[in-house]
Coordinates of C-alpha atoms in Angstrom, one line a residue:
Chain A
M1 CA 23.1 16.9 -16.7
T2 CA 21.3 16.6 -13.4
A3 CA 22.9 16.7 -10.0
A4 CA 23.3 13.7 -8.0
P5 CA 20.4 13.2 -5.7
M6 CA 22.5 12.2 -2.7
L7 CA 22.8 15.5 -1.0
A8 CA 24.4 14.4 2.2
P9 CA 24.6 11.1 4.0
V10 CA 21.6 12.0 6.1
R11 CA 20.2 9.2 8.1
P12 CA 16.6 9.8 9.2
A13 CA 15.8 9.5 12.8
Q14 CA 15.3 5.9 13.4
S15 CA 12.9 4.2 15.7
R16 CA 14.7 2.0 18.0
R17 CA 11.7 1.0 20.0
T18 CA 11.8 -2.4 21.5
G19 CA 9.3 -4.5 23.2
P20 CA 6.0 -5.8 21.9
L21 CA 5.3 -2.6 20.0
G22 CA 8.7 -2.5 18.4
S23 CA 7.6 -3.7 15.0
L24 CA 4.2 -2.1 15.2
Y25 CA 4.8 1.5 16.2
A26 CA 7.4 4.0 15.2
G27 CA 5.9 6.9 17.1
N28 CA 5.3 8.8 13.9
S29 CA 1.5 9.1 13.5
R30 CA 1.9 12.8 12.9
A31 CA 3.3 12.0 9.4
V32 CA 0.1 10.1 8.6
I33 CA -2.0 12.9 10.0
G34 CA 0.0 15.5 8.0
R35 CA -0.6 13.5 4.9
G36 CA -4.3 13.4 5.6
L37 CA -4.6 17.1 6.1
L38 CA -2.7 17.8 2.9
A39 CA -5.0 15.4 1.0
T40 CA -8.1 17.1 2.3
R41 CA -7.2 19.9 -0.1
S42 CA -8.4 17.7 -2.9
T43 CA -11.6 16.5 -1.2
S44 CA -15.0 17.9 -2.1
W45 CA -16.1 20.3 0.5
L46 CA -19.6 19.8 -0.5
I47 CA -19.5 16.2 0.9
V48 CA -17.9 17.5 4.1
L49 CA -20.5 20.1 4.5
S50 CA -23.4 17.7 3.9
G51 CA -22.3 15.7 6.8
F52 CA -22.5 18.8 9.0
F53 CA -25.9 19.9 7.8
E54 CA -27.7 16.5 8.0
P55 CA -28.2 16.5 11.8
I56 CA -29.1 20.2 11.7
F57 CA -31.9 19.4 9.3
Y58 CA -33.1 16.7 11.6
L59 CA -32.9 19.1 14.5
L60 CA -34.9 21.8 12.8
S61 CA -37.6 19.5 11.3
L62 CA -38.1 17.1 14.2
G63 CA -36.9 19.2 17.2
I64 CA -38.7 22.4 16.3
G65 CA -41.5 21.1 14.0
L66 CA -42.4 17.9 15.7
G67 CA -41.4 19.3 19.1
A68 CA -44.2 21.8 18.9
I69 CA -46.7 19.0 19.0
V70 CA -44.8 16.7 21.4
G71 CA -44.0 19.3 24.1
A72 CA -41.8 18.0 26.9
V73 CA -40.1 14.6 27.3
T74 CA -38.9 12.9 30.4
T75 CA -35.2 11.8 30.2
S76 CA -33.8 8.6 31.7
T77 CA -32.9 10.5 34.8
G78 CA -36.4 11.7 35.3
Q79 CA -35.9 15.3 34.2
S80 CA -38.5 16.9 32.0
V81 CA -37.0 18.8 29.0
P82 CA -38.4 20.4 25.8
Y83 CA -38.4 18.0 22.9
A84 CA -35.8 19.9 20.9
A85 CA -33.4 19.9 23.9
Y86 CA -34.1 16.1 24.2
I87 CA -33.1 15.1 20.7
A88 CA -30.3 17.7 20.1
P89 CA -27.7 15.9 22.2
A90 CA -28.7 12.6 20.5
L91 CA -28.2 14.2 17.1
L92 CA -24.8 15.6 18.3
A93 CA -23.7 12.0 19.2
V94 CA -25.0 10.9 15.8
S95 CA -23.1 13.5 13.9
A96 CA -19.9 12.4 15.7
M97 CA -20.7 8.8 14.8
N98 CA -21.4 9.7 11.2
G99 CA -18.3 11.8 10.7
A100 CA -16.1 9.2 12.3
I101 CA -17.7 6.3 10.5
F102 CA -17.6 8.0 7.1
D103 CA -13.9 8.6 7.4
S104 CA -12.9 5.3 8.9
T105 CA -15.0 3.1 6.7
W106 CA -15.5 4.4 3.2
N107 CA -12.3 6.5 3.0
V108 CA -10.2 3.8 4.7
F109 CA -11.7 1.1 2.4
F110 CA -10.8 3.1 -0.7
K111 CA -7.3 3.8 0.5
M112 CA -6.8 0.2 1.4
Q113 CA -8.3 -1.6 -1.6
Y114 CA -7.7 0.8 -4.5
A115 CA -5.3 3.5 -3.7
K116 CA -2.8 1.1 -2.1
L117 CA -2.0 3.9 0.3
Y118 CA -1.3 1.8 3.3
E119 CA 0.9 -0.6 1.3
G120 CA 3.1 2.4 0.5
M121 CA 3.1 3.7 4.0
L122 CA 4.0 0.3 5.5
A123 CA 7.0 0.0 3.1
T124 CA 8.5 2.9 5.1
S125 CA 9.6 2.9 8.7
L126 CA 6.0 3.5 9.8
G127 CA 4.3 0.7 11.7
P128 CA 0.7 -0.4 11.4
L129 CA -0.2 1.3 14.7
D130 CA 1.2 4.6 13.4
V131 CA -1.1 4.3 10.4
A132 CA -4.1 3.2 12.4
L133 CA -3.7 6.0 15.0
G134 CA -3.1 8.6 12.3
E135 CA -6.1 7.6 10.2
I136 CA -8.4 7.4 13.3
F137 CA -7.2 10.8 14.5
L138 CA -8.3 12.2 11.1
A139 CA -11.7 10.6 11.4
L140 CA -11.9 12.0 14.9
L141 CA -11.0 15.4 13.7
R142 CA -13.8 15.5 11.3
G143 CA -16.2 14.2 13.9
G144 CA -14.9 16.9 16.3
V145 CA -15.4 19.7 13.8
Y146 CA -19.0 18.5 13.1
A147 CA -19.7 18.3 16.8
A148 CA -18.3 21.7 17.6
G149 CA -20.4 23.3 14.8
F150 CA -23.5 21.5 16.1
L151 CA -22.8 22.5 19.7
I152 CA -22.7 26.1 18.6
V153 CA -26.1 25.7 16.8
M154 CA -27.5 24.2 20.0
Q155 CA -26.2 27.1 22.0
V156 CA -27.8 29.6 19.6
L157 CA -31.1 27.8 19.8
G158 CA -30.9 27.7 23.6
L159 CA -30.8 23.9 23.7
N160 CA -27.8 23.6 26.0
L161 CA -29.5 23.6 29.4
A162 CA -26.5 23.5 31.7
W163 CA -22.8 24.6 31.7
T164 CA -21.8 21.0 31.5
A165 CA -22.7 21.2 27.8
I166 CA -19.2 22.3 27.2
L167 CA -18.0 18.9 28.3
A168 CA -20.1 17.4 25.5
L169 CA -17.2 18.3 23.2
P170 CA -14.6 16.0 24.7
A171 CA -17.4 13.4 25.2
V172 CA -18.2 13.6 21.5
L173 CA -14.5 13.2 20.6
L174 CA -14.4 10.1 22.8
I175 CA -17.5 8.8 21.0
A176 CA -15.9 9.6 17.6
F177 CA -12.7 7.8 18.6
G178 CA -14.7 4.7 19.6
F179 CA -16.6 4.6 16.3
A180 CA -13.5 5.4 14.2
S181 CA -11.4 2.7 15.7
L182 CA -14.1 0.1 15.5
G183 CA -15.1 1.3 12.1
M184 CA -11.6 1.0 10.8
A185 CA -11.2 -2.4 12.3
I186 CA -14.4 -3.7 10.7
T187 CA -13.4 -2.1 7.4
S188 CA -10.1 -3.8 7.4
Y189 CA -11.9 -7.2 7.2
L190 CA -14.2 -6.2 4.3
K191 CA -13.4 -7.1 0.8
S192 CA -16.0 -5.5 -1.4
F193 CA -18.3 -2.5 -1.6
Q194 CA -21.3 -4.8 -1.2
Q195 CA -20.0 -5.7 2.2
M196 CA -19.6 -2.0 3.0
D197 CA -23.4 -1.7 2.8
W198 CA -23.7 -3.8 6.0
I199 CA -22.2 -0.9 7.9
T200 CA -25.1 1.3 6.7
F201 CA -27.5 -1.5 7.4
V202 CA -26.4 -1.5 11.1
M203 CA -26.1 2.3 11.4
L204 CA -29.5 3.4 10.2
P205 CA -31.6 1.4 12.7
M206 CA -29.1 2.2 15.4
F207 CA -29.6 5.9 14.6
L208 CA -33.4 5.6 14.7
F209 CA -33.8 3.4 17.8
S210 CA -31.0 4.4 20.2
A211 CA -33.2 6.7 22.4
T212 CA -32.5 9.3 19.8
F213 CA -36.0 10.6 19.3
Y214 CA -37.9 9.1 22.3
P215 CA -36.9 7.4 25.6
L216 CA -35.9 3.8 25.7
S217 CA -38.8 3.1 28.2
V218 CA -41.2 2.7 25.3
Y219 CA -39.6 -0.6 24.3
P220 CA -40.2 -4.0 25.9
Q221 CA -37.3 -5.3 28.0
A222 CA -35.8 -7.5 25.3
I223 CA -35.4 -4.8 22.7
R224 CA -34.1 -2.4 25.3
V225 CA -31.3 -4.9 26.1
V226 CA -30.3 -5.0 22.4
I227 CA -30.1 -1.2 22.2
E228 CA -28.1 -1.0 25.4
I229 CA -25.5 -3.3 23.9
L230 CA -25.0 -1.2 20.8
P231 CA -22.7 1.8 21.1
L232 CA -24.8 4.7 20.0
W233 CA -27.2 4.5 22.9
H234 CA -24.2 5.0 25.3
G235 CA -23.1 8.0 23.3
V236 CA -26.6 9.5 23.3
E237 CA -27.1 9.1 27.0
L238 CA -23.6 10.5 27.8
V239 CA -24.1 13.6 25.7
R240 CA -27.7 14.1 26.8
G241 CA -26.6 14.0 30.5
L242 CA -24.0 16.7 29.8
T243 CA -26.1 19.1 27.7
T244 CA -29.2 18.8 30.0
G245 CA -27.1 18.9 33.1
A246 CA -28.6 15.8 34.5
L247 CA -25.4 14.1 35.6
S248 CA -25.6 10.5 36.8
L249 CA -23.3 7.7 37.8
P250 CA -24.2 5.5 34.8
M251 CA -22.4 8.1 32.6
L252 CA -19.1 6.8 33.8
G253 CA -20.2 3.4 32.5
H254 CA -20.8 5.0 29.1
V255 CA -17.4 6.5 29.1
L256 CA -15.9 3.1 30.0
Y257 CA -17.9 1.5 27.1
F258 CA -16.2 3.8 24.6
V259 CA -12.7 3.3 26.2
V260 CA -13.2 -0.4 25.7
M261 CA -14.4 0.1 22.1
I262 CA -11.3 2.2 21.4
V263 CA -8.9 -0.5 22.7
V264 CA -10.7 -3.3 20.9
G265 CA -10.9 -1.4 17.7
L266 CA -7.2 -0.4 17.8
T267 CA -6.1 -3.9 18.6
F268 CA -7.9 -5.4 15.7
T269 CA -7.0 -2.7 13.3
T270 CA -3.3 -3.0 14.1
R271 CA -3.4 -6.7 14.0
R272 CA -5.3 -6.7 10.7
L273 CA -3.0 -4.1 9.0
R274 CA -0.1 -6.2 10.1
A275 CA -1.6 -9.4 8.6
L276 CA -2.6 -7.6 5.4
F277 CA 0.6 -5.7 4.6
L278 CA 3.3 -7.2 6.8
N279 CA 2.7 -10.9 6.7
Chain B
M1 CA 31.3 -2.6 6.7
P2 CA 29.9 -6.0 6.3
S3 CA 31.0 -8.0 3.3
S4 CA 27.4 -8.3 2.1
V5 CA 24.3 -6.1 2.6
I6 CA 21.9 -8.9 2.0
T7 CA 22.4 -12.5 3.0
A8 CA 19.7 -15.1 2.4
S9 CA 20.1 -18.7 3.2
R10 CA 17.6 -21.4 2.4
L11 CA 15.0 -18.6 2.4
T12 CA 11.5 -20.0 2.2
K13 CA 8.0 -18.6 2.1
K14 CA 5.0 -20.9 2.1
Y15 CA 1.4 -20.0 1.7
K16 CA -0.4 -22.9 3.2
E17 CA 1.2 -25.8 1.3
F18 CA 2.4 -23.9 -1.6
A19 CA 6.0 -22.8 -1.5
A20 CA 6.2 -19.5 -3.3
V21 CA 9.9 -19.3 -2.5
D22 CA 11.5 -22.6 -1.9
G23 CA 14.9 -22.5 -0.1
I24 CA 16.8 -19.9 -2.0
S25 CA 20.3 -18.6 -1.0
F26 CA 22.1 -15.6 -2.2
E27 CA 24.3 -12.7 -1.1
V28 CA 24.4 -9.1 -2.3
A29 CA 27.6 -7.1 -1.9
P30 CA 27.5 -3.3 -1.1
G31 CA 27.3 -1.3 -4.3
E32 CA 26.4 -4.4 -6.4
S33 CA 23.5 -4.5 -8.8
F34 CA 21.8 -7.8 -8.3
G35 CA 19.0 -9.2 -10.4
L36 CA 16.3 -11.8 -9.9
L37 CA 15.3 -13.1 -13.3
G38 CA 12.4 -15.3 -13.9
P39 CA 8.9 -15.7 -15.3
N40 CA 5.7 -14.5 -13.6
G41 CA 5.0 -16.5 -10.6
A42 CA 8.6 -17.6 -10.1
G43 CA 8.7 -16.1 -6.6
K44 CA 10.6 -13.0 -7.4
S45 CA 8.1 -10.5 -5.9
T46 CA 7.7 -12.7 -2.8
T47 CA 11.5 -12.7 -2.3
M48 CA 11.5 -8.9 -2.7
R49 CA 8.8 -8.5 -0.1
M50 CA 10.8 -10.5 2.4
V51 CA 13.9 -8.5 1.6
G52 CA 11.8 -5.4 1.9
A53 CA 10.7 -6.4 5.4
V54 CA 7.1 -6.4 4.6
S55 CA 6.7 -10.2 4.5
T56 CA 7.9 -12.6 7.1
R57 CA 9.7 -15.7 6.0
T58 CA 8.4 -19.2 6.8
S59 CA 11.9 -20.6 7.3
G60 CA 15.6 -20.0 6.5
E61 CA 17.8 -17.1 7.4
L62 CA 17.7 -13.5 6.1
S63 CA 19.9 -10.6 7.1
I64 CA 19.5 -7.1 5.7
L65 CA 22.3 -4.7 6.6
G66 CA 23.1 -7.1 9.5
L67 CA 19.5 -7.0 10.9
D68 CA 16.8 -9.7 10.9
P69 CA 13.8 -8.1 9.1
N70 CA 11.4 -10.2 11.1
E71 CA 12.6 -8.6 14.3
H72 CA 13.6 -5.1 13.1
G73 CA 11.0 -4.3 10.4
P74 CA 10.8 -0.5 10.8
E75 CA 14.6 -0.2 11.2
V76 CA 15.4 -2.3 8.2
R77 CA 12.7 -0.5 6.1
S78 CA 14.1 2.9 7.1
Q79 CA 17.3 2.0 5.1
L80 CA 15.6 0.6 2.1
G81 CA 14.1 2.3 -1.0
V82 CA 11.2 0.4 -2.5
V83 CA 9.8 0.6 -6.0
P84 CA 6.9 -1.8 -6.1
Q85 CA 5.7 -3.6 -9.2
Q86 CA 2.5 -1.5 -9.3
D87 CA 2.9 2.2 -8.7
N88 CA 1.2 3.1 -5.4
L89 CA 1.7 6.8 -5.6
D90 CA -0.6 9.0 -3.5
M91 CA -3.2 10.1 -6.0
E92 CA -4.7 12.7 -3.6
L93 CA -1.4 14.6 -3.4
R94 CA 0.5 16.5 -6.0
V95 CA 3.8 15.4 -7.4
R96 CA 6.1 17.2 -5.1
D97 CA 3.9 16.6 -2.1
N98 CA 4.2 12.9 -2.8
L99 CA 7.9 13.1 -2.1
I100 CA 7.6 15.3 0.9
V101 CA 4.9 13.3 2.6
Y102 CA 6.9 10.1 1.9
G103 CA 10.0 11.6 3.5
R104 CA 7.9 12.5 6.6
Y105 CA 6.9 8.8 6.9
F106 CA 10.6 8.2 7.7
G107 CA 10.5 10.9 10.3
M108 CA 12.6 13.4 8.3
S109 CA 12.2 17.1 9.0
R110 CA 10.0 19.2 6.7
A111 CA 13.0 21.3 5.7
L112 CA 15.1 18.2 4.7
C113 CA 12.1 16.7 2.9
G114 CA 11.7 19.9 0.8
E115 CA 15.4 20.0 -0.1
K116 CA 15.5 16.3 -1.0
A117 CA 12.2 16.5 -3.0
D118 CA 13.6 19.3 -5.2
A119 CA 16.8 17.5 -5.9
L120 CA 15.1 14.2 -6.7
L121 CA 12.5 15.9 -8.9
E122 CA 15.4 17.2 -10.9
F123 CA 17.0 13.8 -10.9
A124 CA 13.8 12.2 -12.1
Q125 CA 13.4 15.0 -14.7
L126 CA 10.1 16.0 -13.2
S127 CA 11.0 19.5 -11.9
D128 CA 8.5 21.1 -14.3
R129 CA 5.7 18.8 -13.1
A130 CA 6.2 19.5 -9.3
K131 CA 2.7 20.9 -8.9
S132 CA 1.0 18.4 -11.3
K133 CA -1.6 15.9 -10.2
V134 CA -0.2 12.4 -10.2
D135 CA -3.0 11.3 -12.5
D136 CA -1.8 13.6 -15.2
L137 CA 1.6 12.0 -15.5
S138 CA 2.4 9.4 -18.1
G139 CA 3.3 5.9 -17.2
G140 CA 7.0 6.6 -17.5
M141 CA 6.8 9.7 -15.4
K142 CA 4.9 7.9 -12.7
R143 CA 7.6 5.3 -12.6
R144 CA 10.3 7.9 -12.3
L145 CA 8.4 9.6 -9.5
T146 CA 8.1 6.3 -7.7
I147 CA 11.8 5.9 -8.0
A148 CA 12.4 9.5 -6.8
R149 CA 10.1 8.7 -3.9
S150 CA 12.1 5.6 -3.0
L151 CA 15.2 7.7 -2.8
M152 CA 13.8 10.2 -0.3
N153 CA 15.4 8.4 2.7
D154 CA 18.8 8.0 1.1
P155 CA 18.4 4.2 1.1
R156 CA 21.4 2.0 1.3
I157 CA 19.6 -0.6 -0.8
L158 CA 17.1 0.1 -3.6
L159 CA 14.6 -2.6 -4.3
L160 CA 13.0 -2.5 -7.8
D161 CA 10.3 -4.9 -8.6
E162 CA 9.9 -5.0 -12.4
P163 CA 10.8 -1.4 -12.8
T164 CA 10.0 -1.0 -16.5
T165 CA 7.2 -3.5 -17.1
G166 CA 4.5 -1.8 -19.1
L167 CA 6.6 1.1 -20.3
D168 CA 7.2 2.0 -23.9
P169 CA 10.8 1.6 -25.2
Q170 CA 11.7 5.3 -24.9
A171 CA 10.4 5.5 -21.3
R172 CA 12.4 2.4 -20.5
H173 CA 15.6 3.8 -21.8
I174 CA 15.2 7.0 -19.7
L175 CA 14.5 4.9 -16.7
W176 CA 17.5 2.7 -17.3
D177 CA 19.7 5.8 -17.6
R178 CA 18.5 7.0 -14.2
L179 CA 19.1 3.7 -12.6
F180 CA 22.5 3.4 -14.1
R181 CA 23.4 6.7 -12.6
L182 CA 22.4 5.5 -9.2
K183 CA 24.5 2.4 -9.7
E184 CA 27.5 4.6 -10.6
Q185 CA 27.0 6.5 -7.4
G186 CA 27.3 3.3 -5.5
T187 CA 23.7 2.6 -4.6
T188 CA 23.1 -1.1 -4.1
L189 CA 20.3 -2.2 -6.5
V190 CA 18.3 -5.3 -6.3
L191 CA 15.8 -5.7 -9.1
T192 CA 13.5 -8.3 -10.5
T193 CA 12.7 -8.5 -14.1
H194 CA 11.5 -10.8 -16.8
Y195 CA 13.2 -8.7 -19.5
M196 CA 16.5 -10.0 -20.6
D197 CA 17.7 -6.7 -22.0
E198 CA 17.0 -5.0 -18.7
A199 CA 19.0 -7.6 -16.8
E200 CA 21.8 -7.3 -19.2
Q201 CA 21.8 -3.5 -19.0
L202 CA 21.6 -3.2 -15.2
C203 CA 22.8 -6.3 -13.4
D204 CA 26.3 -7.1 -12.4
R205 CA 25.2 -10.4 -11.2
L206 CA 21.9 -12.3 -11.3
V207 CA 20.1 -15.4 -10.3
V208 CA 17.7 -17.2 -12.6
V209 CA 14.6 -18.1 -10.6
D210 CA 11.9 -20.6 -11.5
K211 CA 9.2 -22.2 -9.3
G212 CA 10.6 -20.6 -6.2
A213 CA 14.1 -22.0 -6.7
I214 CA 17.4 -20.7 -8.1
M215 CA 18.4 -22.4 -11.4
A216 CA 21.6 -20.6 -12.0
E217 CA 23.7 -17.7 -10.8
G218 CA 26.4 -15.5 -12.3
S219 CA 27.1 -12.3 -14.3
P220 CA 25.0 -12.1 -17.5
A221 CA 28.1 -12.7 -19.6
A222 CA 29.2 -15.7 -17.5
L223 CA 25.7 -17.2 -17.6
I224 CA 25.6 -16.9 -21.4
R225 CA 29.0 -18.4 -21.7
Q226 CA 28.1 -21.3 -19.4
Y227 CA 24.6 -22.1 -20.6
S228 CA 24.6 -21.0 -24.2
T229 CA 26.8 -20.6 -27.3
R230 CA 28.2 -17.3 -28.7
E231 CA 25.5 -17.0 -31.4
V232 CA 22.0 -18.2 -32.1
V233 CA 20.4 -18.7 -35.5
E234 CA 16.6 -18.3 -35.5
V235 CA 14.8 -19.8 -38.5
R236 CA 11.1 -19.9 -39.2
F237 CA 9.5 -22.3 -41.5
G238 CA 5.9 -21.6 -40.6
S239 CA 4.1 -22.9 -37.6
D240 CA 3.0 -26.2 -39.1
R241 CA 6.4 -27.1 -40.7
N242 CA 8.8 -26.2 -37.9
A243 CA 8.5 -29.6 -36.2
D244 CA 9.0 -31.5 -39.5
V245 CA 12.0 -29.5 -40.6
A246 CA 13.6 -29.9 -37.2
H247 CA 14.7 -33.5 -38.0
E248 CA 16.5 -32.3 -41.1
I249 CA 18.3 -29.6 -39.2
D250 CA 19.4 -32.0 -36.5
G251 CA 23.2 -32.2 -36.2
I252 CA 23.8 -28.6 -37.3
G253 CA 25.4 -26.4 -34.7
D254 CA 25.9 -27.4 -31.0
R255 CA 22.2 -27.7 -30.1
V256 CA 18.8 -27.2 -31.6
E257 CA 15.7 -26.0 -29.8
V258 CA 12.3 -26.3 -31.5
L259 CA 9.8 -23.7 -30.4
P260 CA 6.2 -23.6 -31.7
D261 CA 7.0 -20.5 -33.8
R262 CA 10.7 -20.9 -34.6
I263 CA 13.7 -23.2 -34.5
L264 CA 16.8 -22.0 -32.6
V265 CA 20.2 -23.3 -33.5
Y266 CA 23.0 -22.7 -31.0
T267 CA 26.4 -22.3 -32.4
D268 CA 29.6 -20.3 -32.3
D269 CA 29.4 -19.5 -36.0
G270 CA 25.9 -18.4 -37.1
D271 CA 26.8 -17.7 -40.7
A272 CA 28.2 -21.2 -41.1
V273 CA 25.0 -22.7 -39.8
L274 CA 22.9 -20.6 -42.1
A275 CA 25.0 -21.7 -45.0
E276 CA 24.7 -25.4 -44.0
I277 CA 20.9 -25.0 -43.7
S278 CA 20.6 -23.7 -47.2
R279 CA 23.1 -26.4 -48.5
R280 CA 20.6 -29.0 -47.3
G281 CA 18.0 -27.4 -49.4
L282 CA 15.9 -26.0 -46.6
E283 CA 14.4 -22.6 -47.2
P284 CA 13.3 -20.8 -44.1
I285 CA 10.7 -18.0 -44.4
T286 CA 12.9 -15.8 -42.2
S287 CA 16.3 -16.3 -40.7
L288 CA 18.3 -14.3 -38.2
V289 CA 21.7 -14.6 -36.7
R290 CA 22.0 -12.9 -33.3
R291 CA 24.2 -13.1 -30.2
S292 CA 23.1 -15.3 -27.4
S293 CA 21.1 -13.6 -24.7
L294 CA 19.8 -14.4 -21.2
E295 CA 16.6 -15.5 -22.8
D296 CA 18.5 -18.5 -24.3
V297 CA 20.0 -19.2 -20.9
F298 CA 16.6 -19.3 -19.4
L299 CA 15.2 -21.5 -22.2
R300 CA 18.0 -23.9 -21.7
L301 CA 17.5 -24.0 -17.9
T302 CA 13.7 -24.3 -17.8
G303 CA 12.8 -25.4 -21.3
R304 CA 10.4 -22.5 -21.8
S305 CA 10.5 -18.8 -22.6
L306 CA 10.4 -16.1 -19.9
I307 CA 7.3 -14.3 -21.0
E308 CA 4.5 -16.7 -21.7

């Protein structure tokens, strides 16, 4: 005979939040984060590591190899820096983007469509904003870990030209936050794996053309405008300013760009999760 | 203590023009075991989702534990246990972690979660599988784990959407036993099913739902008394002959129902009906006298079987 499961009339702490967030947020994202950390035990560390090494391979092949031929490059602020030091911050921004996007798109898509994870979560006292914030934080964490590792590699290779390089870490977290929230928002609207390919379709050219490997000045004005609208360029410029020490006022604009991206992403994600699971 | 834990009045859910739930009203008393019985697509799951505060109603009134789920979603959900139709266990977590993490979603402390998880694993007869992967569990075990999970927050109401669909008979009986224990402890159960035996086993009171509306309401026994006879005679003459023979059977018993595969004769005395059938020189391939069930009630009310 088994014991009765009711141990004591315990009532869990209840959210009595009111106002517009009352039905959206229970202030318990940490439960979602805790779940994610526990679940990483079952993920393949090979995949995680590959995301870390990808930008390092680029840095070694292009920065060191190609850099020997290219020599020095002039940044958007007019500073002349070695080629490897020019592309390294860009690759740092890219690694943050990749980590955040991988977690917030493929992983989220799977959890939403197949594992029915969010359906289960939203049947509890969690609100959609708890889920969105928790999942985005996890994506951000992965982006942050990649970035910290890459920054160390840069330091070892002597590619951090100023003390402000340390600020690249929070900057990269901001960038990752932006990509993760927008990525999750977009993913929540997608219905099939085919549509997921669109994300790759946008990310690859963005990676190649966002002043990653050469200054934006090589482009005609029209293309330049397109690049400047897309998010990665803002990330690249922000991080490059910090690691090369060429601080400028437009960097505040880049920060603002990501703040807006975060707000827009979170708004749409929350709204969409609510529509999908709490309609 | 309110007199009812769930009050629905003219509850309606429309998807565009289609009314999945069309103005149903019911009440559930504390400690009661209440069933929604109906075929697939009758609106049972939609009703459950509204009661579970994960779907907002189009119109009508709904009160769960005195709260409007549209306004107080998280608070209502914190007092409910939900067993969805399809298991949505966390496949990336092991069995015990599934329970602990779920408790954390309700804001419970780690210590409390661990304590509850162990007690519930025992209740669900899964203690020896605590460290297993969810994928390695059988269908019945997954279902029991889902039920254990739904009890993590000590719910005042347990919502079960087709709890035993797809399980083999043995697994169903184990599950029924567990649910019956919960009922004995005073947990309010609300369940949907399209299995008659399940409804008869577990429900104090039920509503028969079809096309989003309530067709009848009462205890299983009362429904059978009201809509059926004490016994039913099932005779089969072969698919092509049933309809022809039906004329000759006419007049025997209280009522005759001709189905494609068999003829049902409703009566209070099954043996007498069988005797009369053979006196008329009809020789069924198979014959069976059984007690009336909720299936007969449903057939009477809607003119078709529950599982199509």
